[in-house]
Coordinates of C-alpha atoms in Angstrom, one line a residue:
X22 CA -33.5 12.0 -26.1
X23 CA -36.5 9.5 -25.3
X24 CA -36.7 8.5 -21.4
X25 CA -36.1 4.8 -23.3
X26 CA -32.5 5.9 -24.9
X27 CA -31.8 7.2 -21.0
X28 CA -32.2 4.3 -19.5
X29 CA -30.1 2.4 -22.0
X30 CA -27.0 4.7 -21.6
X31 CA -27.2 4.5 -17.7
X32 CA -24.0 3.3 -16.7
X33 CA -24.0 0.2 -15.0
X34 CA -22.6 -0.4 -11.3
X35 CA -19.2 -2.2 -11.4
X36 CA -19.6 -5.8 -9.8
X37 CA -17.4 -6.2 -6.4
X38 CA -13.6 -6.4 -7.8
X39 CA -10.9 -8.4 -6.2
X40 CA -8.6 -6.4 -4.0
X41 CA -5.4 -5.0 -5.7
X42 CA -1.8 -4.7 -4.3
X43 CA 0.8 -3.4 -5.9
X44 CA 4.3 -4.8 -5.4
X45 CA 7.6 -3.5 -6.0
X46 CA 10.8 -4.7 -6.0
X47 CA 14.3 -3.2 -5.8
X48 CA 18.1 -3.9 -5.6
X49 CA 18.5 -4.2 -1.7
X50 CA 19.0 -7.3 0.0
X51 CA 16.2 -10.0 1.0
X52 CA 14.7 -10.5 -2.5
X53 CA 13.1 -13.6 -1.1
X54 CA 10.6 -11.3 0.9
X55 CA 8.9 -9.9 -2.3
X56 CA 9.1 -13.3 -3.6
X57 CA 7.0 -14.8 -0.3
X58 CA 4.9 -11.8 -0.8
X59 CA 3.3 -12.5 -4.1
X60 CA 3.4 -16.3 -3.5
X61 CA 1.1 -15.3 0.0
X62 CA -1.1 -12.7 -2.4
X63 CA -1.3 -14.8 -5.3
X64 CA -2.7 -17.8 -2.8
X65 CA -4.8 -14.9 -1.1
X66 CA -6.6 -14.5 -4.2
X67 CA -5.3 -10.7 -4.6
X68 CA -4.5 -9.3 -8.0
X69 CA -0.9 -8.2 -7.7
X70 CA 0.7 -5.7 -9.9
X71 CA 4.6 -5.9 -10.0
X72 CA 7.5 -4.0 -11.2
X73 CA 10.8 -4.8 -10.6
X74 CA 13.9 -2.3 -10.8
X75 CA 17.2 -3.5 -12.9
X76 CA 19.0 -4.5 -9.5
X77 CA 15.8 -6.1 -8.2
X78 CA 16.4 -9.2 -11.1
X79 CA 19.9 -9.2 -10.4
X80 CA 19.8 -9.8 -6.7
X81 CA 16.8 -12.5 -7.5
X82 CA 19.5 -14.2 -9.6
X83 CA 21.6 -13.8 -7.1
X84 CA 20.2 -14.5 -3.7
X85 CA 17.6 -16.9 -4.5
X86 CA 17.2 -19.7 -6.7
X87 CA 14.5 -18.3 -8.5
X88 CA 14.4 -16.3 -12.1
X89 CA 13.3 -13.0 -12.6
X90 CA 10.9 -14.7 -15.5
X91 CA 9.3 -16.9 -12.4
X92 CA 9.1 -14.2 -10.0
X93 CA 6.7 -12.3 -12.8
X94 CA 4.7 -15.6 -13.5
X95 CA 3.7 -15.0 -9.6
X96 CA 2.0 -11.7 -10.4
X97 CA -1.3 -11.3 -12.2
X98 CA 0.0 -7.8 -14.2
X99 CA 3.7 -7.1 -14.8
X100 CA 4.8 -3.5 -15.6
X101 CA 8.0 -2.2 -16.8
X102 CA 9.9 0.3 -14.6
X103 CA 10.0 2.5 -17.4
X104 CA 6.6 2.4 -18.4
X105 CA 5.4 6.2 -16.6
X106 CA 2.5 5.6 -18.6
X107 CA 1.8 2.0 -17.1
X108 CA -2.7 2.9 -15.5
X109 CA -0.3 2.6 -11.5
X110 CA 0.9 5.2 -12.5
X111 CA -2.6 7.2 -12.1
X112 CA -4.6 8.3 -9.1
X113 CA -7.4 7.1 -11.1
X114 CA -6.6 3.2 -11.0
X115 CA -7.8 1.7 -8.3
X116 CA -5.9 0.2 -6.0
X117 CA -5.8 -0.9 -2.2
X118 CA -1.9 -0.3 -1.3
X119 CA 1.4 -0.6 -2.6
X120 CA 4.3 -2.5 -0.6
X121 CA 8.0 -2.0 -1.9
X122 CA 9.8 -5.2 -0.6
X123 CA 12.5 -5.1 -0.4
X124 CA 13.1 -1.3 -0.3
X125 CA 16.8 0.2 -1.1
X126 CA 17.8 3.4 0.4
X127 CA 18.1 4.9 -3.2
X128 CA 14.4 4.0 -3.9
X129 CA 13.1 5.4 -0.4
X130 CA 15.4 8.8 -1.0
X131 CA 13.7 8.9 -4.5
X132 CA 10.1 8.6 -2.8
X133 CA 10.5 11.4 -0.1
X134 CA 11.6 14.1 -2.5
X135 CA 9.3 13.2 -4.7
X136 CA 11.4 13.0 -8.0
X137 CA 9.9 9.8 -9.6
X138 CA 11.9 9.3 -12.1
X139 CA 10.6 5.6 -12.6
X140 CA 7.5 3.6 -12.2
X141 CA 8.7 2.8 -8.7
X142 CA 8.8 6.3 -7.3
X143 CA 5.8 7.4 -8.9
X144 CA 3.6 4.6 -8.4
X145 CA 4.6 5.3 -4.3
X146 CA 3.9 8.9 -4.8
X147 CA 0.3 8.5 -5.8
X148 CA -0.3 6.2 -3.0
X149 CA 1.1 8.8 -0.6
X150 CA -1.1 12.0 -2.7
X151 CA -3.9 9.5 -2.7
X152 CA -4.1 8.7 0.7
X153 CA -3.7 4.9 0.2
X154 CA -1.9 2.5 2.6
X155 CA 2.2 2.2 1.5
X156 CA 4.3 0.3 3.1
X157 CA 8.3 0.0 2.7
X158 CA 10.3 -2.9 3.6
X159 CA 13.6 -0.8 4.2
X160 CA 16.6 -3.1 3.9
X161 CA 19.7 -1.1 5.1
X162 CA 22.0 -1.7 8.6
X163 CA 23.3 0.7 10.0
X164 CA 21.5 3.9 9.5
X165 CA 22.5 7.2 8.7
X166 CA 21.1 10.1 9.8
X167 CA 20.4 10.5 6.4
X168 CA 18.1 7.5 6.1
X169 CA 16.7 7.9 9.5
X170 CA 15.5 11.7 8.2
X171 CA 13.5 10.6 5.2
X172 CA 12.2 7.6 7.0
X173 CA 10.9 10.1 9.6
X174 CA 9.3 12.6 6.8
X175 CA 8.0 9.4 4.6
X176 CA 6.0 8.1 8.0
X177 CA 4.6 11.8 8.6
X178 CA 3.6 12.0 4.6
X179 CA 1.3 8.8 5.8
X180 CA 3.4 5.5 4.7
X181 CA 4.6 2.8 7.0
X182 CA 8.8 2.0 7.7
X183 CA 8.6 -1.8 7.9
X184 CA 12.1 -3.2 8.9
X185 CA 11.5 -6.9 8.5
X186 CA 12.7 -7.5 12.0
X187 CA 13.4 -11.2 12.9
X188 CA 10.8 -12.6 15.7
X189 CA 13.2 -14.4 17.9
X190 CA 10.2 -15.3 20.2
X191 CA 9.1 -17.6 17.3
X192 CA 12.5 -20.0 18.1
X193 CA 12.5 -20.3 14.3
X194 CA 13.9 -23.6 13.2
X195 CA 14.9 -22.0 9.6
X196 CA 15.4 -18.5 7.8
X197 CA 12.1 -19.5 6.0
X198 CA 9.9 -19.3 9.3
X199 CA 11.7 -15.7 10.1
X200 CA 11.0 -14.8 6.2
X201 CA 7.3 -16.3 6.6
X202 CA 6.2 -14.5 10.0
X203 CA 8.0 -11.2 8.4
X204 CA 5.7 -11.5 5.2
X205 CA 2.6 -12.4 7.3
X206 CA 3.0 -8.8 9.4
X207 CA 3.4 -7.0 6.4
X208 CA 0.4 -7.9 5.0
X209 CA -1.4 -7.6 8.5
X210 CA -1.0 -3.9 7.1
X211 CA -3.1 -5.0 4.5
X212 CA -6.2 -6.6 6.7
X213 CA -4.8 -10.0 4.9
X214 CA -3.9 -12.7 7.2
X215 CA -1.5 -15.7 5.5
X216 CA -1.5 -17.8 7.9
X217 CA 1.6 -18.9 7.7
X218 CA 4.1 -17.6 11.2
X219 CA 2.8 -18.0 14.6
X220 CA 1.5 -14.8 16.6
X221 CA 2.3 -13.9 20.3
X222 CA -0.3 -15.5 22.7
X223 CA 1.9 -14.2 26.0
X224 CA 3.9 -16.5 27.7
X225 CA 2.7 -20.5 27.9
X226 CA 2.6 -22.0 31.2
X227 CA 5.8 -23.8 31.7
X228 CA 8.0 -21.6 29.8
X229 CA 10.3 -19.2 31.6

């Protein structure tokens, strides 16, 4: 081949792509967190990929006055939970993290043994193989020792147990500013700052 058709086939260097999150969303409680969470990427400019489990659009319907069908118009890719063939699926995409928010016991249970049976569980299990930052929002009170035991394993296989914990030192005037500063530290995981809750400064003079 001529030095000419050479330098014609070289491959290209890939310009500087956005950063990619993907998002998941199951059937536990607090579907307004995953909500808050693409609203924060999508103004963030991060290209979100999302899949949502059965229970995930029912609890939207049913917590929140938002429809599945608007939740998905907040991502930039939407993949069906079914869809094992969906390019999340592969250690070859490219992505920067996965957070599933909120995250039901079932779907964390599903990710420490490894038996992805869905998009979910698999997606989470390449980020774990992969070495890429996963963070769960687990929504269950009280523990079992069950829960508490793959929690532990899941943290030592390299993801991050993110109880959204209300900040009472905030003196919240609403469950939105709880919901906002919760978002904002889960994405502090991510290097991506929202904005939008108030971090501790120590105590201001005055205050006791």
């Amino acid at each position: 081949m001529p030095p000419e058709a050479i330098k014609t086939h070289a491959r290209v260097p890939s310009t500087t792509r956005r950063r990619r999150i993907v998002v998941a969303m199951t059937g536990a409680t607090g579907a307004i967190l995953g909500i808050k969470a693409l609203i924060a990427l999508r103004r963030l400019n991060v290209e979100t990929h999302l899949v949502m489990s059965k229970w995930a659009e029912a609890t939207i319907k049913y917590e929140t006055d938002y429809h599945p069908s608007n939740v998905k118009a907040l991502a930039d890719h939407v993949h069906s939970i079914n869809d094992m063939a969906a390019p999340i699926s592969s250690g070859s995409f490219k992505a920067d993290g996965m957070i599933v928010v909120p995250c039901s016991m079932k779907t964390l249970a599903a990710i420490h043994s490894g038996f992805c049976d869905d998009l979910i569980s698999r997606t989470a299990d390449v980020m774990l193989k992969e070495r890429r930052r996963l963070v769960l929002v687990a929504r269950e009170t009280p523990l079992s020792d069950i829960h508490l035991r793959n929690m532990l394993d899941i943290s030592r296989s390299g993801a991050i147990i993110f109880p959204p914990v209300p900040a009472f030192y905030i003196r919240a005037a609403s469950v939105e500013e709880l919901v906002d500063q919760s978002v904002g530290r889960m994405l502090d995981l991510f290097d991506l700052d929202t904005g939008d809750f108030e971090r501790w400064e120590g105590w201001q003079t005055g205050e006791r």
